[in-house]
mmCIF file of C-alpha atoms in Angstrom:
data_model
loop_
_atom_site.group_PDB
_atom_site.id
_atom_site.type_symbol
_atom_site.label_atom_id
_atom_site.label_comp_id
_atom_site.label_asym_id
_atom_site.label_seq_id
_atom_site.Cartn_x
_atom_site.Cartn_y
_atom_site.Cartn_z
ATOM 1 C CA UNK A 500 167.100 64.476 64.307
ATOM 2 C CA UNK A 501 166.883 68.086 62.910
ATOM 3 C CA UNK A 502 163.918 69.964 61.625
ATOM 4 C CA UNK A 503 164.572 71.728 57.749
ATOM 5 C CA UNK A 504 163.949 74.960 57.848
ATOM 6 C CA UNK A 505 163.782 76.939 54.223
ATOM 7 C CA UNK A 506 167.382 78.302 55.070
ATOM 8 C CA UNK A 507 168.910 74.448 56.211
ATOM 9 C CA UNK A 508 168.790 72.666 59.431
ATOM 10 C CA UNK A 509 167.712 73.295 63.027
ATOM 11 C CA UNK A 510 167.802 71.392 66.434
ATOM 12 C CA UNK A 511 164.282 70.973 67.737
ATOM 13 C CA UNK A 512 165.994 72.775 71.119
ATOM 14 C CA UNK A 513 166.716 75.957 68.858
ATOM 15 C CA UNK A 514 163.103 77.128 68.428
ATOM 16 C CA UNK A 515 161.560 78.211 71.108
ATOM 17 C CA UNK A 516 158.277 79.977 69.854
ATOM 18 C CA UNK A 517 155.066 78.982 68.796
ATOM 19 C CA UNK A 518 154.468 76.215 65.886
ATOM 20 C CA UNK A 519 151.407 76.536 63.364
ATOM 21 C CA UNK A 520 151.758 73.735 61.005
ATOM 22 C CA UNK A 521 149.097 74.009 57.734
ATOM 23 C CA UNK A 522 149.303 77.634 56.359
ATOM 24 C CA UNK A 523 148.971 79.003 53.347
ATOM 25 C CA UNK A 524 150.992 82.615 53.444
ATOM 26 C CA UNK A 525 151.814 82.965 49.760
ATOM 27 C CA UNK A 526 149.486 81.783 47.663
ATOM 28 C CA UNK A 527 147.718 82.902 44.152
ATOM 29 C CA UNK A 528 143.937 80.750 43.974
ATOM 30 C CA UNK A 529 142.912 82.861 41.158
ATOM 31 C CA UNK A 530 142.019 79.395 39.685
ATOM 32 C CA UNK A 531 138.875 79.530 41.846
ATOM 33 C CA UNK A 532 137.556 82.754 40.775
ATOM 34 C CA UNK A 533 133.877 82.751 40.514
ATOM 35 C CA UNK A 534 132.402 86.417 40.099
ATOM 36 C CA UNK A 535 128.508 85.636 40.599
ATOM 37 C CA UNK A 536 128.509 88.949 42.217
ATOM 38 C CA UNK A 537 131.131 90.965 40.005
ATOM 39 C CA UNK A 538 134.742 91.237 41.555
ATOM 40 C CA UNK A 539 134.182 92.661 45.011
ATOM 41 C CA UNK A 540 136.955 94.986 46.557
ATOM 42 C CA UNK A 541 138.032 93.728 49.789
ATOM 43 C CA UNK A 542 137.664 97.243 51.638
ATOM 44 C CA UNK A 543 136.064 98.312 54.670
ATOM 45 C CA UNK A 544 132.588 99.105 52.691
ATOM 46 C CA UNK A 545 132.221 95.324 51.170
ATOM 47 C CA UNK A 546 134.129 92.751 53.509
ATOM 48 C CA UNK A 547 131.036 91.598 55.020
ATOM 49 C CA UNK A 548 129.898 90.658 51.123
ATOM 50 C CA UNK A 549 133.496 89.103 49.892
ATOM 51 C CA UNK A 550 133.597 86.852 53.157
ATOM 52 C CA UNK A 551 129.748 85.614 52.651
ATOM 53 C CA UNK A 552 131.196 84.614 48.426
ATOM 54 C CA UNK A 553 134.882 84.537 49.056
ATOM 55 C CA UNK A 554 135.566 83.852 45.371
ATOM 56 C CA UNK A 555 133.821 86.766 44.043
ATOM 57 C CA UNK A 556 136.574 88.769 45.082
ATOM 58 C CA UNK A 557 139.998 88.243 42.780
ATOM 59 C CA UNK A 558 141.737 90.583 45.095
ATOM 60 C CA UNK A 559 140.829 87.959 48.058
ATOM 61 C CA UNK A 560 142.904 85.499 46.300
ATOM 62 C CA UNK A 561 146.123 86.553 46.403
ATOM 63 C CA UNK A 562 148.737 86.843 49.599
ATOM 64 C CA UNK A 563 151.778 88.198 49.047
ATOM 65 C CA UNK A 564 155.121 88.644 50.264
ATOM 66 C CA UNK A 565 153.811 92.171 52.028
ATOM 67 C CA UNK A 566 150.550 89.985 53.701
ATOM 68 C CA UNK A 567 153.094 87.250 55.446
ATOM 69 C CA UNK A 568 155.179 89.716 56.376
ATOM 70 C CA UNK A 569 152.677 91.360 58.268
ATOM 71 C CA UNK A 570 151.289 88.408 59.772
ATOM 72 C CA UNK A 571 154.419 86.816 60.986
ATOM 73 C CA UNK A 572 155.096 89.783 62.774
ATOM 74 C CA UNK A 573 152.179 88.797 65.237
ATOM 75 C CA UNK A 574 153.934 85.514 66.192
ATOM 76 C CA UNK A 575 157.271 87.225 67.528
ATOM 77 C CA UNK A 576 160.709 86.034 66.890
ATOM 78 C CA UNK A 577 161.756 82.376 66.880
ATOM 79 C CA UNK A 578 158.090 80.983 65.709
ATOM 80 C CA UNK A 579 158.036 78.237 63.247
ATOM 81 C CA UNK A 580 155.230 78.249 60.722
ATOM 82 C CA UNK A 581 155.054 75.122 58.089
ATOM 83 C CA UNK A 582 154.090 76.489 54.799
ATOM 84 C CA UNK A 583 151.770 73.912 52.958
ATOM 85 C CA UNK A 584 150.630 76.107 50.171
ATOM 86 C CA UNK A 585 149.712 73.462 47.092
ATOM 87 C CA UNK A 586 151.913 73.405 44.052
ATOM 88 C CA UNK A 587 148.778 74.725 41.801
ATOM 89 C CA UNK A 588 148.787 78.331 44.607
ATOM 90 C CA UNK A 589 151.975 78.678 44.477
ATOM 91 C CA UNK A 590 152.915 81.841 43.977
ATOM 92 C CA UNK A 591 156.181 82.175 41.370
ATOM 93 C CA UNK A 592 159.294 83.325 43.490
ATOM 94 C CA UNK A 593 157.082 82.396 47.117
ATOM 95 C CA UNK A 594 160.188 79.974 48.595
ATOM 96 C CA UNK A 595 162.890 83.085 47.877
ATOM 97 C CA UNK A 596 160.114 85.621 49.255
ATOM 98 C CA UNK A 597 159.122 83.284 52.370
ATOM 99 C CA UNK A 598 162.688 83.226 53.169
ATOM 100 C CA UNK A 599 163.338 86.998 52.893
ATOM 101 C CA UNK A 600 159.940 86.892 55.133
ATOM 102 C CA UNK A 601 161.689 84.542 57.997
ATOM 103 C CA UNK A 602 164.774 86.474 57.929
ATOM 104 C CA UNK A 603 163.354 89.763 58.471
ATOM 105 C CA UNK A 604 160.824 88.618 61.382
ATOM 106 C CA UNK A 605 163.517 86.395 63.105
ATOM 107 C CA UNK A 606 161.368 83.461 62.611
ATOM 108 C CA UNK A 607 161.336 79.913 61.286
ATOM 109 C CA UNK A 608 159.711 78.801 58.094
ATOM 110 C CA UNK A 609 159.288 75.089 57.016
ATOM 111 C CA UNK A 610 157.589 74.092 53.350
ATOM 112 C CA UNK A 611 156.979 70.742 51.952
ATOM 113 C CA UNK A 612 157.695 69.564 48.337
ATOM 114 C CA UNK A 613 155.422 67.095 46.070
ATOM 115 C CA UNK A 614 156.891 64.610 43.531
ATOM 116 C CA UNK A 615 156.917 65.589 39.920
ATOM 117 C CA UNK A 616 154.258 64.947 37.521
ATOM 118 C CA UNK A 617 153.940 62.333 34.184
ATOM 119 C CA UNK A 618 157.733 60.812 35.398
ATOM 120 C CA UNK A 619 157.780 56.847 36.485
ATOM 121 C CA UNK A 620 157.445 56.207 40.279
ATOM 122 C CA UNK A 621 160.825 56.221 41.266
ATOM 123 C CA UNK A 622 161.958 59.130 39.376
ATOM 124 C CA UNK A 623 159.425 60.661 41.643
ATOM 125 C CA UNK A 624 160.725 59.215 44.753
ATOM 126 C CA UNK A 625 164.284 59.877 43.591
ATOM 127 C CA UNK A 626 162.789 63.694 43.141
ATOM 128 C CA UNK A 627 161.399 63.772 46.506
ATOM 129 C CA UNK A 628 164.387 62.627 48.401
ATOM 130 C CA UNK A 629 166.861 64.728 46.648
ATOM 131 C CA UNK A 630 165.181 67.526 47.200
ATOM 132 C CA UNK A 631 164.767 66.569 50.839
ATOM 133 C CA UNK A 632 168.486 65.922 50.785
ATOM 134 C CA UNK A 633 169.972 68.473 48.508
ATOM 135 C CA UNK A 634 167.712 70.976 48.570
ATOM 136 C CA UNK A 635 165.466 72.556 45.758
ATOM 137 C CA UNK A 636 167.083 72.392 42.676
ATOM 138 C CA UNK A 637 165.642 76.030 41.225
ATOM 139 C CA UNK A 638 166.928 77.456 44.127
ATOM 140 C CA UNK A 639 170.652 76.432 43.334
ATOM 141 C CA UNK A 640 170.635 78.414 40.268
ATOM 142 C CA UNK A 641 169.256 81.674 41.283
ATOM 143 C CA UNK A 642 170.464 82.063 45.099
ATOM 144 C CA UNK A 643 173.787 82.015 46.863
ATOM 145 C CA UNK A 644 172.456 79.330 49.024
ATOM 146 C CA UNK A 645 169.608 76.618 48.475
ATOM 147 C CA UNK A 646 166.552 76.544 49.816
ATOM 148 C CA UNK A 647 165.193 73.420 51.845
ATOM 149 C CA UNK A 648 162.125 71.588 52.136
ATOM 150 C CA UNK A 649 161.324 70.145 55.463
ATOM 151 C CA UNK A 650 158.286 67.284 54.668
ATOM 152 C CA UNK A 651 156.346 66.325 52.117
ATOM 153 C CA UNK A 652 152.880 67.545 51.445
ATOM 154 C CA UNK A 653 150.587 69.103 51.510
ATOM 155 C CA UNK A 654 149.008 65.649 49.851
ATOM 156 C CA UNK A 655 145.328 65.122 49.498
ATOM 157 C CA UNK A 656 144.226 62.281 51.122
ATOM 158 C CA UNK A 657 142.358 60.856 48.199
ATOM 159 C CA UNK A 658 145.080 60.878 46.085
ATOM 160 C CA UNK A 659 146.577 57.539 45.898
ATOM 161 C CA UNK A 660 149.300 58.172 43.746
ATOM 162 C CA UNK A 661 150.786 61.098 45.373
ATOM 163 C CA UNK A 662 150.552 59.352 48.467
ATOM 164 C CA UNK A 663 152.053 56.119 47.445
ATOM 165 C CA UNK A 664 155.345 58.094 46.284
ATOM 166 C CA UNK A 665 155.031 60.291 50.104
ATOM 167 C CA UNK A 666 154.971 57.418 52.024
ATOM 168 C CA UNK A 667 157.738 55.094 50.049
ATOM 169 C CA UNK A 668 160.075 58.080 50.274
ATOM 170 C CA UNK A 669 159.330 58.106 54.551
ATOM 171 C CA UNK A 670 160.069 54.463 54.449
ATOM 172 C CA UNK A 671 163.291 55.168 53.092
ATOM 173 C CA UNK A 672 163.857 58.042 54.916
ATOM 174 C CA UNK A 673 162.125 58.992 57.302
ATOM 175 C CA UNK A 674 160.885 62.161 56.025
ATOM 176 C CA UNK A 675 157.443 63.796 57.575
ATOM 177 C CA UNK A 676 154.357 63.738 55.434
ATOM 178 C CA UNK A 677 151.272 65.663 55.506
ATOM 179 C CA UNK A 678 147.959 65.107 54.351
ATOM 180 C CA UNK A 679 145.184 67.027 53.813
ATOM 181 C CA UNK A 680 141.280 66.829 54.061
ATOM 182 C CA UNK A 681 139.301 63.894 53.731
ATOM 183 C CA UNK A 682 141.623 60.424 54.173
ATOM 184 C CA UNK A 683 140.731 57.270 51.835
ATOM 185 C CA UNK A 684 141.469 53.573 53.314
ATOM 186 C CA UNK A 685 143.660 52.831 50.486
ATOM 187 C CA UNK A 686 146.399 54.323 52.801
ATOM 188 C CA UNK A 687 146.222 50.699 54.429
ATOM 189 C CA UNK A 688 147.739 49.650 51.520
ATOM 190 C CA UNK A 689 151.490 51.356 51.646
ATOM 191 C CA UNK A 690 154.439 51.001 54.046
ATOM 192 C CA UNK A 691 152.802 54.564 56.508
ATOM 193 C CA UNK A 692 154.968 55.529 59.574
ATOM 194 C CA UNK A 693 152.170 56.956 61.658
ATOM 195 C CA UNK A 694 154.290 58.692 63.794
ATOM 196 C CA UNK A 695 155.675 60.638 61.274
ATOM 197 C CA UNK A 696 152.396 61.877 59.626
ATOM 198 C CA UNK A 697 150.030 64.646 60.284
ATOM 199 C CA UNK A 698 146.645 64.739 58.994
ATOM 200 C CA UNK A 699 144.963 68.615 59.009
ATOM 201 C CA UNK A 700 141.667 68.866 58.505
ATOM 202 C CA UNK A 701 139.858 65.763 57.947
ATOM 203 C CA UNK A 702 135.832 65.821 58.032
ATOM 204 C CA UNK A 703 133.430 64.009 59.579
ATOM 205 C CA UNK A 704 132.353 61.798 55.674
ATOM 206 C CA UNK A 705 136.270 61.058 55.510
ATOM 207 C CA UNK A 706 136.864 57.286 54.314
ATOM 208 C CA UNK A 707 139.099 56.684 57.245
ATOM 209 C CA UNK A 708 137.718 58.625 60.410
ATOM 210 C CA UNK A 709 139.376 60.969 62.603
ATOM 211 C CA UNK A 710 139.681 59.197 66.037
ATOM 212 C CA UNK A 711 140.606 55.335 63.332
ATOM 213 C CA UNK A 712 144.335 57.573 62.483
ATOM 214 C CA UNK A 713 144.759 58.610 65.803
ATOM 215 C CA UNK A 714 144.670 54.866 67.204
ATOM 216 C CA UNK A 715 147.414 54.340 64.407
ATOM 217 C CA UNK A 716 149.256 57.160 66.531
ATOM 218 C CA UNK A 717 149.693 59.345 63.652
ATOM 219 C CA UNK A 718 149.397 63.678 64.658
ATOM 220 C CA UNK A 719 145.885 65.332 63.599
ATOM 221 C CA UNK A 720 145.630 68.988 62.778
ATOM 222 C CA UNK A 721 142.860 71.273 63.561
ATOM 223 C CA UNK A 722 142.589 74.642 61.168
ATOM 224 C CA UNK A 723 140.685 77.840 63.511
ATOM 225 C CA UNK A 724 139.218 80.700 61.942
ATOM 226 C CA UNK A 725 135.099 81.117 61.754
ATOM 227 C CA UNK A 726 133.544 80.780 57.787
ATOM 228 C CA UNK A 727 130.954 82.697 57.377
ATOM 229 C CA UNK A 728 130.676 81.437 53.778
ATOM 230 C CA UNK A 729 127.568 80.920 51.917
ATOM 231 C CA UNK A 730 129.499 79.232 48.726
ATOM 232 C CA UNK A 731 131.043 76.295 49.171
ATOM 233 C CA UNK A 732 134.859 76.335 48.031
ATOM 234 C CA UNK A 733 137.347 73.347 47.083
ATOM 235 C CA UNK A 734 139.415 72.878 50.095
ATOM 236 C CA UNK A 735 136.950 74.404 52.680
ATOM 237 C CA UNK A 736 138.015 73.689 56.401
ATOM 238 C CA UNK A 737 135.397 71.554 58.485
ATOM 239 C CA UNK A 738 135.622 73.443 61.448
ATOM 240 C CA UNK A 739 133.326 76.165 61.089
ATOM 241 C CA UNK A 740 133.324 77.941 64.218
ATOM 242 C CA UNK A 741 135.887 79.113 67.444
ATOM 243 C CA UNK A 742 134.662 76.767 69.698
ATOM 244 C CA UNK A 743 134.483 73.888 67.356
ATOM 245 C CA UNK A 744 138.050 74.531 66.867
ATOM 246 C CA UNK A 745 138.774 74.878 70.829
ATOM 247 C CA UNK A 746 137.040 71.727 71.486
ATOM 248 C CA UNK A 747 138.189 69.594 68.396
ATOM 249 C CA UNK A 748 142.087 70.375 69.913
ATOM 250 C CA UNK A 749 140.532 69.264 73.554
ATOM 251 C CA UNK A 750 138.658 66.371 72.419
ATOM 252 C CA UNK A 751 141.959 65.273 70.001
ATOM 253 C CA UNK A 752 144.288 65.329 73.350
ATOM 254 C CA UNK A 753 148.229 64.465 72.797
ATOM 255 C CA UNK A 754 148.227 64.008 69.149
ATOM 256 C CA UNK A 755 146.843 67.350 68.638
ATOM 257 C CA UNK A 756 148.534 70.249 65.319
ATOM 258 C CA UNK A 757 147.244 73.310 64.812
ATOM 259 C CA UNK A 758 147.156 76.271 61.850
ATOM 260 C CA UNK A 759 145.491 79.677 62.386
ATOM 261 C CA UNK A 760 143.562 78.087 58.549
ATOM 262 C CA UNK A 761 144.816 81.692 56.959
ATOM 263 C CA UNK A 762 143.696 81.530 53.294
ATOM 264 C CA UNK A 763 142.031 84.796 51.601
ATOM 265 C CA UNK A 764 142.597 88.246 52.492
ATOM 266 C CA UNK A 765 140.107 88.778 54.360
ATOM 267 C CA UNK A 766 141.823 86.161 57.201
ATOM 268 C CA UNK A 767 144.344 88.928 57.489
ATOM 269 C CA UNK A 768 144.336 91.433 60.761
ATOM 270 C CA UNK A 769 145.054 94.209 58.344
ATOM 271 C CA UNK A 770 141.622 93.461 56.376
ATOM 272 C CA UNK A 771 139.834 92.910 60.202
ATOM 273 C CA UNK A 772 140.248 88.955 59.521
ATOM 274 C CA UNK A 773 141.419 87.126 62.699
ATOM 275 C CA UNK A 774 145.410 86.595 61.800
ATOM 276 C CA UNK A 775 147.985 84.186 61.794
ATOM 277 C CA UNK A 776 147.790 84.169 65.818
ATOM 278 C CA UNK A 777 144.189 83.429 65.995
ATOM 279 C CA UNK A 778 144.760 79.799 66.620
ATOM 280 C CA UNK A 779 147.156 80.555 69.796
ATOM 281 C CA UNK A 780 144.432 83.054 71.301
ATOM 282 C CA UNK A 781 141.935 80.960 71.382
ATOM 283 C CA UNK A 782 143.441 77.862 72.995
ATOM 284 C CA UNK A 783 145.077 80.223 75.666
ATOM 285 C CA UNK A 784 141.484 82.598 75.899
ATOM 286 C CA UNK A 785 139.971 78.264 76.536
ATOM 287 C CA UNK A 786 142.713 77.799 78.798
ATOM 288 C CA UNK A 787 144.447 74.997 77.051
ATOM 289 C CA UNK A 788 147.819 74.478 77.394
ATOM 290 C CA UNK A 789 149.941 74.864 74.295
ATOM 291 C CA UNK A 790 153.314 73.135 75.244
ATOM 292 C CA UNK A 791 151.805 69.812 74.328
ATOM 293 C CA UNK A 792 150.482 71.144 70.547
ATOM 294 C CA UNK A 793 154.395 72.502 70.286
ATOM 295 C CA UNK A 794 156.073 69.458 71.094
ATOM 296 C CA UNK A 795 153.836 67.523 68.707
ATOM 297 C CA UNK A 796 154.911 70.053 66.036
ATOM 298 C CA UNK A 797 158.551 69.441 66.863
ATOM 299 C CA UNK A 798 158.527 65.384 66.841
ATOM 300 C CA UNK A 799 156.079 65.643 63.473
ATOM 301 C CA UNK A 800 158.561 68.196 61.676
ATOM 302 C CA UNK A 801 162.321 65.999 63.041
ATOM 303 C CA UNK A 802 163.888 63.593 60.867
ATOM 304 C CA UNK A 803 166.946 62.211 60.620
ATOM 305 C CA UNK A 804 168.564 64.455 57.752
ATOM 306 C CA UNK A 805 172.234 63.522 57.189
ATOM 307 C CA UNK A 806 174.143 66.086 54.986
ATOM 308 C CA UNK A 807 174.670 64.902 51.270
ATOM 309 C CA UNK A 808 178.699 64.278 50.729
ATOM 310 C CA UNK A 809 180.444 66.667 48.963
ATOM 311 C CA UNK A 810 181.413 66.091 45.268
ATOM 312 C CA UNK A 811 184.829 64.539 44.952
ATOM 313 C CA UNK A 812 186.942 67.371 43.577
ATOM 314 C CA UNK A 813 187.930 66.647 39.593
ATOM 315 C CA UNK A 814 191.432 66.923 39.476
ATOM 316 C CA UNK A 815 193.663 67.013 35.598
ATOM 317 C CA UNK A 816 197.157 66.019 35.369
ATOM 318 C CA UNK A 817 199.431 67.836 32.994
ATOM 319 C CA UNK A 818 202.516 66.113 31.331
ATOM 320 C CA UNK A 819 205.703 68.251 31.389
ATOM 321 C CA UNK A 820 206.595 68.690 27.220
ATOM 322 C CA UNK A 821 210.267 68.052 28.127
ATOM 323 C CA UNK A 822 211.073 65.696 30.585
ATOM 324 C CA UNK A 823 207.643 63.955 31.177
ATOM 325 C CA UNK A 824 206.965 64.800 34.554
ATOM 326 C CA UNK A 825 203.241 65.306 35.494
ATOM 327 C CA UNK A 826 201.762 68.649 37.042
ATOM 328 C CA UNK A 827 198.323 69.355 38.299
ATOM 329 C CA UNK A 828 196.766 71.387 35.770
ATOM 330 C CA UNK A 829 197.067 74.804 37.617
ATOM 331 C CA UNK A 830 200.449 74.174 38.617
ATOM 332 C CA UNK A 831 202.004 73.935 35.299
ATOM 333 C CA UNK A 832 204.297 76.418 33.194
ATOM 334 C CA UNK A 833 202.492 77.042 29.316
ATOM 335 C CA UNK A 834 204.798 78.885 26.849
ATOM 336 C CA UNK A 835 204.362 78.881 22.940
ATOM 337 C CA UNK A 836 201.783 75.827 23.205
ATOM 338 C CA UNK A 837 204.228 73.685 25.277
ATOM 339 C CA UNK A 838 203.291 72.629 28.994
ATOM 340 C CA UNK A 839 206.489 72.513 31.293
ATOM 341 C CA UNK A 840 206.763 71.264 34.924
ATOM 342 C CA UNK A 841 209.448 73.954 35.644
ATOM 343 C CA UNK A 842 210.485 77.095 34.395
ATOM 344 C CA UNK A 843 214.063 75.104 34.029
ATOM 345 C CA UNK A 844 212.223 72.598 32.019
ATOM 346 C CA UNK A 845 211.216 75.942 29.716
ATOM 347 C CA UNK A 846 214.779 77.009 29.563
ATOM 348 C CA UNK A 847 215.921 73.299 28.034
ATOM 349 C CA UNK A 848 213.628 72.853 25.647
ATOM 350 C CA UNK A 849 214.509 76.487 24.330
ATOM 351 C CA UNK A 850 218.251 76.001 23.928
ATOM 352 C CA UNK A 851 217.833 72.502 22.350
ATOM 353 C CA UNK A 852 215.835 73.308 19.852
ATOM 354 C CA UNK A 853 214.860 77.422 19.749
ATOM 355 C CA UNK A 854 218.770 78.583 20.183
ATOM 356 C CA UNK A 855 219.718 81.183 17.941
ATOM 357 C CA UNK A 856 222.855 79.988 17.413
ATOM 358 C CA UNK A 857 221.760 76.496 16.388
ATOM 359 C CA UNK A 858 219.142 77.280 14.494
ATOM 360 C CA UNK A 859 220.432 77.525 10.598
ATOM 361 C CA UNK A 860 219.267 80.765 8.923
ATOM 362 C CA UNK A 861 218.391 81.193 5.133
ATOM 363 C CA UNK A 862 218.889 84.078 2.958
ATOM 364 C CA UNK A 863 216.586 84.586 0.568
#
């Protein structure tokens, strides 16, 4: 069992630090922009304003490469954070930039990939598990190494679709799946491994309840952070509050994930937002263990990844011109448009036929 980390596999023994498991470091939402109040600067002057309407401010969202840099720096070296950004906030360039982030801050990053669009379902599947197994594709072409994705997700849980292609590719293999938000009971329906499923974030109107996917035994994540919204957004956490959060991760007991729910700029310490270690101060401020939320982390993220074999090597035989014998093509002798075995084999076929002395001349 290994956990896939953007730069390839880990042991679950290798990390040692703290595990948040639904963030969002790189994303671009500027999909949601809604300026009812004109585009608000996030400075010091107006950041009680952009985090009452979040979405009035187009500078709010956007995280960069800079912002996660930042953040991760909070967490110290050897953290794992699983990136669940969705496919329509993804930043362009965010899986080379995370990694440059992870690499830098000594820590661990983990992101999930989603099937392909308007392709048949097993050319989604087939998608899924090679990237799980080979790595993603892009990143072959543009980096000395691939990048990796460690799970699949983030899914919403009302999309049956997605989630019928997430759940045959963990029959197959085994691969971790998350889900997001509210959960509908058309899950019931496909081959799930609970054990090897996290669902962040689910409210209290979901389809399927809260406490009905823990008795499957399948992890549930809690995001922290306090909204002080007064729009409502698509994707909005539930928990409103710190000690919703606090007793949410009491209440849930062993099957228990966490996220710090970073988002908009204004979640970020440098923009007086809480930070990507909000989450871990508050369960150890409540004095709640967090060795129990880390090992969940661990099982949820390990699967049993087995290295893709290596392309049989394409090998060319080249027949000798003179006496037939067969070279590998790189081992050969070329002269004139011949191919020769042997420089002795060159040497023949030149006094046979290209000797001077045998060759008749004609005046003209």
């Amino acid at each position: 069992m290994v956990i896939m980390t953007l730069a390839g596999p880990l042991e679950p023994s290798d990390i040692s630090g703290p595990l948040l498991c639904r963030e969002w470091l790189i994303n671009d939402q500027s999909e949601l922009y809604l300026p009812e109040h004109g585009d608000l600067p996030v400075e010091l002057g107006c950041l009680a304003k952009v985090r009452r309407w979040p979405l009035s401010s187009l500078q709010n969202l956007h995280l960069n490469k800079e912002d996660a840099a930042r953040e991760v720096a909070h967490l110290g070296r050897n953290a794992l954070v699983a990136v669940t950004t969705p496919s329509n906030f993804r930043r362009p360039g965010a899986l080379a930039a995370l990694q440059q982030v992870a690499a830098e801050a000594k820590i661990h990053i983990v992101v999930g990939t989603l099937p392909p669009v308007e392709v048949d379902f097993e050319t989604q599947i087939s998608a899924v598990l090679s990237d799980l197994a080979c790595g993603f594709p892009s990143a072959a072409s543009t980096d000395a190494k691939n990048l990796w994705p460690g799970f699949v997700g983030e899914v919403s849980g009302l999309d049956l679709a997605q989630l019928a292609v997430a759940f045959e590719a963990q029959r197959r293999q085994g691969v971790p799946v998350l889900v997001a938000g509210a959960v509908s009971r058309g899950i019931l329906n496909f081959p799930v491994v609970w054990r090897h499923c996290a669902f962040f974030d689910v409210p209290t109107d979901s389809p399927m309840a809260l406490k009905e996917l823990q008795e499957f035994g399948a992890f549930v994540g809690f995001s922290a952070g306090t909204d002080v919204a007064w729009q409502d957004y698509p994707g909005r956490r539930p928990l409103r509050t710190e000690p919703d959060f606090v007793e949410a991760v009491k209440a849930c007991g062993v099957n228990a994930l966490i996220s710090s729910g970073l988002r908009f700029r204004t979640d970020l310490t440098a923009f007086g937002g809480p930070g990507l270690a909000h989450a871990l101060d508050l369960l150890k401020h409540a004095g709640v263990s967090t060795e129990n939320v880390w090992a969940n982390a661990l099982s949820f993220l390990s699967f049993p990844w087995v290295a893709p074999a290596k392309p049989e090597k394409v090998t060319r035989q080249i027949e000798c011109h003179w006496c037939g014998t067969r070279k590998m093509e790189g081992e050969h002798f070329s002269k004139m448009g011949f191919d020769y075995c042997s420089p002795s084999c060159i040497a023949k076929h030149r006094r046979a036929e290209f000797d001077p002395t045998k060759v008749r001349s004609y005046q003209g």
